[in-house]
Coordinates of N, CA and C in Angstrom, one line a residue:
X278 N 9.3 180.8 229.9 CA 7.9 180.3 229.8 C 7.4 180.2 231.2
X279 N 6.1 180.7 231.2 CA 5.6 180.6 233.3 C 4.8 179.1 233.1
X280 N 4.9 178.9 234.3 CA 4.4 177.5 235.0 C 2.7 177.4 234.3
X281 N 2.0 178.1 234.3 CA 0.6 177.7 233.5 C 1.2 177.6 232.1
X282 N 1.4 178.4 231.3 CA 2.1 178.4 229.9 C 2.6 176.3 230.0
X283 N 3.2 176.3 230.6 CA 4.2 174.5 230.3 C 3.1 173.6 230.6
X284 N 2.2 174.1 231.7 CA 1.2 173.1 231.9 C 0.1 172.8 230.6
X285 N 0.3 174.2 230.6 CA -1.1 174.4 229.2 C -0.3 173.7 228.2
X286 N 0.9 173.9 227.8 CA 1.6 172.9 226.6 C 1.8 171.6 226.5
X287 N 2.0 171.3 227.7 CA 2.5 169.9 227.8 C 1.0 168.9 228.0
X288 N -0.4 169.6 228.5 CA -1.4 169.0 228.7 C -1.8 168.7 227.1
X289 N -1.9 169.7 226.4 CA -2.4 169.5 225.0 C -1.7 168.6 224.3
X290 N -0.3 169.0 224.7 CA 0.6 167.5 223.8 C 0.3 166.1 224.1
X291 N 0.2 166.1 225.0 CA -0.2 164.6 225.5 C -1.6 164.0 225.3
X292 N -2.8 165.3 225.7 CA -3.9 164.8 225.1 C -4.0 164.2 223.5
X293 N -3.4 164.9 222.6 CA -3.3 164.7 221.8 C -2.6 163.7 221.1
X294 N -1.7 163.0 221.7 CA -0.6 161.6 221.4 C -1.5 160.4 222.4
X295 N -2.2 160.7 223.2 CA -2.9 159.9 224.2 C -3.0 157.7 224.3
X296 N -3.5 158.0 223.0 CA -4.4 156.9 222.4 C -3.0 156.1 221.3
X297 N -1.8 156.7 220.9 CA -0.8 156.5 220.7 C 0.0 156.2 221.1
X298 N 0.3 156.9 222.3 CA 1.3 156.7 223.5 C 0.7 155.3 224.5
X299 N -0.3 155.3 224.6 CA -1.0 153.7 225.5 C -0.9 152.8 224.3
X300 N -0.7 152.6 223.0 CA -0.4 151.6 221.9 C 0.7 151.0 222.0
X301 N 2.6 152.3 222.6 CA 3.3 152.0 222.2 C 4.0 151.7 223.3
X302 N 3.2 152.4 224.7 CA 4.3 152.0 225.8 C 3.1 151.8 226.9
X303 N 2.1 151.0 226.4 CA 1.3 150.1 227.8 C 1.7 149.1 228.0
X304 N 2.4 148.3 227.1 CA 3.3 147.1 227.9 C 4.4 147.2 227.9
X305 N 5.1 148.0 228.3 CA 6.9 148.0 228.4 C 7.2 147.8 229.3
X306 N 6.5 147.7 230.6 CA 7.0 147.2 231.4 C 7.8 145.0 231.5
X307 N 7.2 144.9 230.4 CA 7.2 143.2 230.4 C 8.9 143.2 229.6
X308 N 9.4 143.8 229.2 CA 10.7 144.2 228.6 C 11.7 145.0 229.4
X309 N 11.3 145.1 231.0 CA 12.3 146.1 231.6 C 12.5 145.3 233.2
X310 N 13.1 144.4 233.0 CA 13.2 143.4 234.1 C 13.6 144.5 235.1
X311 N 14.5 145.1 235.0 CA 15.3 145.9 236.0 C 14.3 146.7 236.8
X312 N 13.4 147.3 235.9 CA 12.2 148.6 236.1 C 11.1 147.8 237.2
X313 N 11.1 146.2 236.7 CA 9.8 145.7 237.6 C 10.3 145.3 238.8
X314 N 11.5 145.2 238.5 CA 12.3 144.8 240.1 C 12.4 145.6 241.0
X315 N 12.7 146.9 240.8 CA 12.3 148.1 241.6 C 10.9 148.7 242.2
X316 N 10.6 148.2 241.3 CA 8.9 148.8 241.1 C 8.9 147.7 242.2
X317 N 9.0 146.2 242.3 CA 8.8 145.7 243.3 C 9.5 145.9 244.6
X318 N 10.7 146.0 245.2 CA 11.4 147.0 245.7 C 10.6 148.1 247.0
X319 N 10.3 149.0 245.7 CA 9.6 150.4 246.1 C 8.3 149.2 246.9
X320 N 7.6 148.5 246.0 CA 6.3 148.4 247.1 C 6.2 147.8 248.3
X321 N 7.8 146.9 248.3 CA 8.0 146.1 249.5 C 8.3 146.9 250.7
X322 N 9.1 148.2 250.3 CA 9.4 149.1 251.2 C 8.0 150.0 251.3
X323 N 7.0 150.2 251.1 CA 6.2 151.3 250.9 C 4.9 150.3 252.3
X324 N 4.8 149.0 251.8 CA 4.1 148.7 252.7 C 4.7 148.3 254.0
X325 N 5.8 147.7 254.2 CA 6.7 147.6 255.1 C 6.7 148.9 256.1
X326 N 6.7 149.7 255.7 CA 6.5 151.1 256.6 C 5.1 151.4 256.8
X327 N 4.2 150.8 255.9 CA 2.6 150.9 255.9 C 2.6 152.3 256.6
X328 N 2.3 153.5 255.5 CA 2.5 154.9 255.8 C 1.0 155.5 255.0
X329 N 0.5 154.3 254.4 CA -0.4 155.2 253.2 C -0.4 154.7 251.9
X330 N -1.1 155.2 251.4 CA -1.6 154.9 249.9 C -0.2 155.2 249.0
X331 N -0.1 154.7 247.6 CA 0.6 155.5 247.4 C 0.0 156.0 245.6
X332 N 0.9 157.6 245.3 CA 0.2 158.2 244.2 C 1.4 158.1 243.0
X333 N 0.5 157.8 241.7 CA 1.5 157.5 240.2 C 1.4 158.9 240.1
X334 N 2.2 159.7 240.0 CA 2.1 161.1 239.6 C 2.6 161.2 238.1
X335 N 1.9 161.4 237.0 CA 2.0 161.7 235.6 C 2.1 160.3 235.2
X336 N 0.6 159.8 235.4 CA 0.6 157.9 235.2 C 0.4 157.6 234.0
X337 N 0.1 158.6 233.0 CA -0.4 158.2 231.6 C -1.5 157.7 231.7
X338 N -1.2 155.9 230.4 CA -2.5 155.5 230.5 C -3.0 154.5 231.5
X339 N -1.7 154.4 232.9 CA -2.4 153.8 233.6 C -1.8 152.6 234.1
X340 N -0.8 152.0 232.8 CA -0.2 150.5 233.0 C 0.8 150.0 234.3
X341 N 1.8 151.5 234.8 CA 2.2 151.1 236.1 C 1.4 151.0 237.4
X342 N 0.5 151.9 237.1 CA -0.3 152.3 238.4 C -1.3 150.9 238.6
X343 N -1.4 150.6 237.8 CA -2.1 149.1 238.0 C -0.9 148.3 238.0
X344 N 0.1 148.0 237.6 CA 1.4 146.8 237.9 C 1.2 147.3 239.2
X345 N 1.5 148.5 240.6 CA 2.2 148.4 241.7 C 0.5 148.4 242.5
X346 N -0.4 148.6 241.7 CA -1.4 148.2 242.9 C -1.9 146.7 242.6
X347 N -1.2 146.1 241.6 CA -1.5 144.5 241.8 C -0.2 144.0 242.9
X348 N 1.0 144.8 243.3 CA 2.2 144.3 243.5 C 1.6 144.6 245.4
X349 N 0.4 145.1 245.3 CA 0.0 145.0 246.8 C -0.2 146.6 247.5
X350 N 0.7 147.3 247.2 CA 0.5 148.9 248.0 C -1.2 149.5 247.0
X351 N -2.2 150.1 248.2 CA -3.6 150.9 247.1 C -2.7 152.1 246.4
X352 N -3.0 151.8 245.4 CA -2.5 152.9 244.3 C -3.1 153.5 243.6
X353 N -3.2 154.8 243.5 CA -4.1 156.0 242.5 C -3.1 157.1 240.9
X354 N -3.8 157.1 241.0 CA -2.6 157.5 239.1 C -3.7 159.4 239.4
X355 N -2.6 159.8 239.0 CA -2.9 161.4 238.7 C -2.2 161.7 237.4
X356 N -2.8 162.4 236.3 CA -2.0 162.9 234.9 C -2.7 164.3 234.6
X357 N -1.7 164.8 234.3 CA -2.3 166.3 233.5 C -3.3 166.0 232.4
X358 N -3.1 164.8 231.6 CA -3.8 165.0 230.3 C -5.1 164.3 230.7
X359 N -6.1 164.9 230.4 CA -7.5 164.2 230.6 C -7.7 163.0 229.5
X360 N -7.1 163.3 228.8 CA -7.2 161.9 227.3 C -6.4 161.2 228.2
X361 N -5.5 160.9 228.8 CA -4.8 159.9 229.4 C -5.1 159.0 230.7
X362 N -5.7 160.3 231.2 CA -7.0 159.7 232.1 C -7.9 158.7 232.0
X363 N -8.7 158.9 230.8 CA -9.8 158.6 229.9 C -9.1 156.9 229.7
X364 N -8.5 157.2 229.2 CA -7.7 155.7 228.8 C -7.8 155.1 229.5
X365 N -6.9 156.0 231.0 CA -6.4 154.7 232.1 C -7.5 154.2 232.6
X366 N -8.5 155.4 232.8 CA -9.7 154.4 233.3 C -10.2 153.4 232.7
X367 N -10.5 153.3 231.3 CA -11.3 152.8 230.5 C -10.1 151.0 230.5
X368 N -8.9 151.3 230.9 CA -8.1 150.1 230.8 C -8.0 149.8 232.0
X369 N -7.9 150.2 233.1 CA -8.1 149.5 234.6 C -9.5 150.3 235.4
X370 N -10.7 149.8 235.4 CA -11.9 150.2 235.9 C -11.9 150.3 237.2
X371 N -10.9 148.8 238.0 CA -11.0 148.3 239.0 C -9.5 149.6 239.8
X372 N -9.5 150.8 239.4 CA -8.1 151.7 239.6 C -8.8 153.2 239.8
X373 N -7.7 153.9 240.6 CA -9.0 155.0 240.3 C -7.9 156.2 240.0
X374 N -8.0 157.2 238.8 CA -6.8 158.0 238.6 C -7.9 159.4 237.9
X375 N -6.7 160.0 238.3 CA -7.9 161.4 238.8 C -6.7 162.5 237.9
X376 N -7.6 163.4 237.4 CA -7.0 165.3 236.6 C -6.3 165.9 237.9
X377 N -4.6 166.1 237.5 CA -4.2 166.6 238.8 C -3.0 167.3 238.2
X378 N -2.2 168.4 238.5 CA -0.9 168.7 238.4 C -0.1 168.5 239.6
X379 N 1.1 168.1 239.5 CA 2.1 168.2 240.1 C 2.9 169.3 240.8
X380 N 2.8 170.2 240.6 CA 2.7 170.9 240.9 C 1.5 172.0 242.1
X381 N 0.4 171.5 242.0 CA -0.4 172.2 243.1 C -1.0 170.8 243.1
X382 N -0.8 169.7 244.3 CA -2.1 168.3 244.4 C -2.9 168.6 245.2
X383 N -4.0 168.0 244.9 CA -5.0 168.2 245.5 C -4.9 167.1 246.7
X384 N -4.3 167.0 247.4 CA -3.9 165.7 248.1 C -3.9 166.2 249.8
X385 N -4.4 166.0 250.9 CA -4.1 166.4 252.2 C -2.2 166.6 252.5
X386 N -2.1 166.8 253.4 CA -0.9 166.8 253.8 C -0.6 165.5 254.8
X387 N 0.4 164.9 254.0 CA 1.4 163.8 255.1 C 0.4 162.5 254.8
X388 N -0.1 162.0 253.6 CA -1.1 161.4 253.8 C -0.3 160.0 253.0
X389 N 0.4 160.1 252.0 CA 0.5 159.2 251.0 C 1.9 158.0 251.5
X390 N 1.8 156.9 251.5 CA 3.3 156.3 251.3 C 3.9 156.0 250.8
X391 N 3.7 156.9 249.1 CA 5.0 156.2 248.3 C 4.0 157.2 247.1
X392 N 5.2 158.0 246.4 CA 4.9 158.7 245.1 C 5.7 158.0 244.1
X393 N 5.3 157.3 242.9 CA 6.0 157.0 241.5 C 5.6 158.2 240.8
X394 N 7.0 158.7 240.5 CA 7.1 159.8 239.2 C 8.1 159.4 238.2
X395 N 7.4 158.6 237.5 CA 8.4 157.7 236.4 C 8.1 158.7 235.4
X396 N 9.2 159.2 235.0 CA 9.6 159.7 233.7 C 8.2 161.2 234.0
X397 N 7.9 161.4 234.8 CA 6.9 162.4 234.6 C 7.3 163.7 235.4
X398 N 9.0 164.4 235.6 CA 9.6 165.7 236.0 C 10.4 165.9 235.0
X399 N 10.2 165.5 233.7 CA 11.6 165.8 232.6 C 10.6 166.8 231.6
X400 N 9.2 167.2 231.5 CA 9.1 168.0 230.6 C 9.0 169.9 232.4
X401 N 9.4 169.5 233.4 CA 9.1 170.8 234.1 C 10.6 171.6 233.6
X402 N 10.3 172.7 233.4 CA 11.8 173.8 233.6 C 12.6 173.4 234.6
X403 N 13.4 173.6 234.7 CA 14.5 173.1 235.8 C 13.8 174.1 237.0
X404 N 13.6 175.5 236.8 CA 13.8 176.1 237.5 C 12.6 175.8 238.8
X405 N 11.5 175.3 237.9 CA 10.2 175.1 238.6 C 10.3 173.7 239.4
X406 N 11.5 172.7 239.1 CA 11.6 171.8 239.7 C 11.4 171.6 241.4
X407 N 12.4 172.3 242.2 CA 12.0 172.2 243.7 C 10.8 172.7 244.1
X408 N 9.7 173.7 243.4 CA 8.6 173.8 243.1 C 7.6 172.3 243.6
X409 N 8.0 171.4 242.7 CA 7.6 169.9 242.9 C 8.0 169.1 243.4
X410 N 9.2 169.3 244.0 CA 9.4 168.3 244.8 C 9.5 168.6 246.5
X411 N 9.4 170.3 246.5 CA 7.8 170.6 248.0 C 6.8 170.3 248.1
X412 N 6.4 170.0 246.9 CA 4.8 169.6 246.8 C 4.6 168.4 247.2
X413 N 5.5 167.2 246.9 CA 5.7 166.2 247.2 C 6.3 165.7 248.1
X414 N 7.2 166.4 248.9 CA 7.5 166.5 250.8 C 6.1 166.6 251.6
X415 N 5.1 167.5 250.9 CA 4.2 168.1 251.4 C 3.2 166.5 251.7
X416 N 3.0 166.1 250.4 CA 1.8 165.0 250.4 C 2.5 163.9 251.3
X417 N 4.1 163.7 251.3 CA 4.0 162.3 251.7 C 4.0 162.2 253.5
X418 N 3.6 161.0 254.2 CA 3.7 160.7 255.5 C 5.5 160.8 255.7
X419 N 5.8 161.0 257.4 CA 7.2 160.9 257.4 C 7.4 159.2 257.0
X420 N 8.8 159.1 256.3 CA 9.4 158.2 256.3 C 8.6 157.5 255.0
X421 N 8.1 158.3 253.9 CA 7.3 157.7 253.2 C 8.4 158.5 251.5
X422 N 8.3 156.9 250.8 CA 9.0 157.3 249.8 C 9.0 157.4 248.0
X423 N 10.1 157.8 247.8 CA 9.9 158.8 246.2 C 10.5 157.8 245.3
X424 N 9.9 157.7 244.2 CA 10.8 156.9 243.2 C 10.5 157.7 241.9
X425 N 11.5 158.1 241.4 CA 12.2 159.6 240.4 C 12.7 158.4 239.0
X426 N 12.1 158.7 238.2 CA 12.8 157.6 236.9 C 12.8 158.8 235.8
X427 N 13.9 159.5 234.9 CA 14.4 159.8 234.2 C 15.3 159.9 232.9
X428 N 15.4 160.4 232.2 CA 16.7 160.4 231.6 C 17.8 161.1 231.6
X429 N 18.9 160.4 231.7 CA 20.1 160.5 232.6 C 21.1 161.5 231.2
X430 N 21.7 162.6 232.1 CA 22.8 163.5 230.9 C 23.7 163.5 231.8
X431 N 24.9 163.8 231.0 CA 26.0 164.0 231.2 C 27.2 165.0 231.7
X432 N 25.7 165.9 231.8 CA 26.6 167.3 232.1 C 26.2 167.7 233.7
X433 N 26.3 168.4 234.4 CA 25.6 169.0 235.7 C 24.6 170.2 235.6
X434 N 24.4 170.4 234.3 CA 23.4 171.6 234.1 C 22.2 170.8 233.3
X435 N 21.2 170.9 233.6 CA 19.7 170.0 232.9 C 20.3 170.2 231.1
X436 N 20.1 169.1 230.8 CA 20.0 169.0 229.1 C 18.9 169.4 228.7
X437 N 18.1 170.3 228.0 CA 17.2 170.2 227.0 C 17.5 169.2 225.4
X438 N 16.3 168.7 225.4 CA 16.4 167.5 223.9 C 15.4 167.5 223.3
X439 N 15.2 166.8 222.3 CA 13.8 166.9 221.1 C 13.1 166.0 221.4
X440 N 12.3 166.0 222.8 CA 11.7 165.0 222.9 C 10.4 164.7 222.4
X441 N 9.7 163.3 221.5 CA 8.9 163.5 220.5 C 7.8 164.5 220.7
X442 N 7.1 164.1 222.1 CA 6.0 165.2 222.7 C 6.1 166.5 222.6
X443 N 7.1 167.3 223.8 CA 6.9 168.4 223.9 C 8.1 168.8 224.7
X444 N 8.5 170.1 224.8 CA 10.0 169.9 225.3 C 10.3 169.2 226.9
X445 N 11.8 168.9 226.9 CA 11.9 167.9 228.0 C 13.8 167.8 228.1
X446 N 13.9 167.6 229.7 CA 15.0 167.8 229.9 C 15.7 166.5 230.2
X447 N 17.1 166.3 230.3 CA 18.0 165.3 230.9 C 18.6 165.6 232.2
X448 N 18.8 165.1 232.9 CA 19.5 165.3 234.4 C 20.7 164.7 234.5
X449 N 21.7 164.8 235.0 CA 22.8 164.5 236.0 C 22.0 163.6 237.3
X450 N 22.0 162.3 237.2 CA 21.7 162.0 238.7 C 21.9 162.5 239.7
X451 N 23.4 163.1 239.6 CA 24.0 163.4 241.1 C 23.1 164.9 241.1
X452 N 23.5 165.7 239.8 CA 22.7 167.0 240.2 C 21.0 166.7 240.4
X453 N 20.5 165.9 240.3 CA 18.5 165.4 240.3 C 18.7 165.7 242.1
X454 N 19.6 164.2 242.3 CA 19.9 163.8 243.7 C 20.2 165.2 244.8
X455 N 20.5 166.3 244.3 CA 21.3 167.2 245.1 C 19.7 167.8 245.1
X456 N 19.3 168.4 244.2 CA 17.7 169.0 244.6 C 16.6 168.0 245.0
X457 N 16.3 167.0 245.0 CA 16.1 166.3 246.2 C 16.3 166.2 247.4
X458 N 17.8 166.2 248.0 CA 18.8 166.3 249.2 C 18.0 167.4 249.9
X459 N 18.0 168.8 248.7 CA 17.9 170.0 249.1 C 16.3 170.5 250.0
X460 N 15.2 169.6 249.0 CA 14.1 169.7 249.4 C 13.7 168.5 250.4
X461 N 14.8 167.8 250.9 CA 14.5 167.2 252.1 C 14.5 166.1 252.3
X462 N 14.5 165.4 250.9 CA 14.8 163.7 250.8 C 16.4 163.4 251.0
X463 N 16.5 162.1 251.8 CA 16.9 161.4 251.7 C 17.4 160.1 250.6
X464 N 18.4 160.1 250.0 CA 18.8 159.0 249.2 C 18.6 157.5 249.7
X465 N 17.9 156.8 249.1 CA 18.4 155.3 249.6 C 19.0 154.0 248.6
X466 N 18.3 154.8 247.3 CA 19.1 153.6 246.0 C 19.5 154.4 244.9
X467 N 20.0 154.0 243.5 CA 19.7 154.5 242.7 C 19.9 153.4 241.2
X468 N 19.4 153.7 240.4 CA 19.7 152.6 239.2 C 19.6 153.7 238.2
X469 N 21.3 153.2 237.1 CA 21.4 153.5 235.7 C 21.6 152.6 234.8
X470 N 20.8 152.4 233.9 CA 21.0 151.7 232.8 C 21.7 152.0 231.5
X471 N 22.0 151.2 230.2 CA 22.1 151.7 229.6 C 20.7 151.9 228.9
X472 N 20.5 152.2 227.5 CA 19.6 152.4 226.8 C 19.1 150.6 226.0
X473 N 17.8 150.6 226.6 CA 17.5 149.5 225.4 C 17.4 149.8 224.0
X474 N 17.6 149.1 223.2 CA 17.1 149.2 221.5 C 15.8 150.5 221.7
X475 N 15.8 151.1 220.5 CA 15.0 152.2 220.5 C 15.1 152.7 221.3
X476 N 15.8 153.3 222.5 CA 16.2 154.0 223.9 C 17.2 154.9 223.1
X477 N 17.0 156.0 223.8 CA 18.6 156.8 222.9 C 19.4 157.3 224.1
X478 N 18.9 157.1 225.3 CA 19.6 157.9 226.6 C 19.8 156.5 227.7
X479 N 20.9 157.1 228.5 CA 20.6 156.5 229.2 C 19.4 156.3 230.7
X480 N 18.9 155.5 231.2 CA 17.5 155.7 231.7 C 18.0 155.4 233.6
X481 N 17.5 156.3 234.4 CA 18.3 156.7 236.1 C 16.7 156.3 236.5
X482 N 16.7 156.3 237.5 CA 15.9 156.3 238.8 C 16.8 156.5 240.1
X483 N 15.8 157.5 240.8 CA 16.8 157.4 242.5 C 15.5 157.4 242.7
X484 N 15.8 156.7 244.3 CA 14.7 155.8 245.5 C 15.2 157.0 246.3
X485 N 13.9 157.6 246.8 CA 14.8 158.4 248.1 C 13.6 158.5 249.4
X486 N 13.7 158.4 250.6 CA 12.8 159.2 251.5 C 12.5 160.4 252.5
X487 N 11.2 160.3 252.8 CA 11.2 161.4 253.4 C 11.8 161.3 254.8
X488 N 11.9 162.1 255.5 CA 12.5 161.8 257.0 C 11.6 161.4 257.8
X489 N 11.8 160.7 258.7 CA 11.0 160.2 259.6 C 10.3 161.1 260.1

């Protein structure tokens, strides 16, 4: 399947679940102690280096991107789906989140200090993945950093699963971490959980930055 083809699928899936998906997971963060500790974490390191704004890449309807710009770093949300857009605006006014892919941002170069891509690289092909994570060496300032939240497999080759939306993969931390490494980040944390109730995977994040 080519890179427009997944964009064009996964945009309509989402537009389409939009107003369902902000029902069922705009407050999960109040149930993920671990998730908001990081999230706090990430912002204390992101202004501490005071490098730049930072961008929610695939923000949905909006609920983190407003948790880490109340946690202090300016924060902007970008989503493929315009219905999820629509939302986030309509639910944080005082936010500003903009029609963007991940793959081509509209974003200057070296400008950003801190990208969240929570759970928003698991519906790309594997293959297209370093794809996006040059794109995002590209946007951030040196020494400015990445926070990767996924779901975690068990093998070293990406899992494909039935994920309810639209298709989507599982990662090997260590293998996520190595194409990361590859495109230039540096490692600095990582967290694996298990699954909470209704969770069926285990859930990873790696912290990583750019080089100085």
């Amino acid at each position: 399947m080519t890179e427009p083809s997944v964009l064009h699928d996964t945009k309509t899936a989402y537009d389409a679940v939009a107003t369902l998906y902000a029902e069922l997971f705009g407050d999960v963060l109040k149930i993920k102690p671990m998730e908001r500790a990081l999230l706090t974490t990430f912002a204390e390191l992101v202004q501490r280096h005071n490098a730049g704004p930072v961008a929610d890449i695939g923000c949905g309807p909006g609920h983190v991107t407003a948790h880490m710009n109340a946690l202090g770093p300016n924060t902007f949300g970008i989503d493929l789906s315009s219905e999820m857009v629509a939302l986030a605006r309509h639910a944080y006014p005082d936010v500003r989140f903009d029609e963007g892919s991940m793959t081509a941002l509209d974003i200057a170069d070296g400008v950003l200090g801190g990208i969240l891509a929570l759970y928003s690289v698991i519906h790309t092909p594997p293959g297209q993945l370093p794809v996006v994570f040059t794109e995002f060496q590209r946007v951030l300032a040196p020494g400015g950093y990445l926070l990767l939240g996924f779901f975690a497999g068990d093998d070293r080759l990406p899992q494909e699963f039935d994920h309810k939306v639209t298709a989507a993969y599982r990662w090997s931390p260590d293998s996520l971490a190595d194409l990361l490494r590859q495109a230039g980040f540096v490692e600095v944390a990582r967290l694996l959980r298990e699954p909470h109730e209704g969770e069926r995977f285990l859930q990873a994040h790696l912290l990583v930055r750019k080089e100085p």
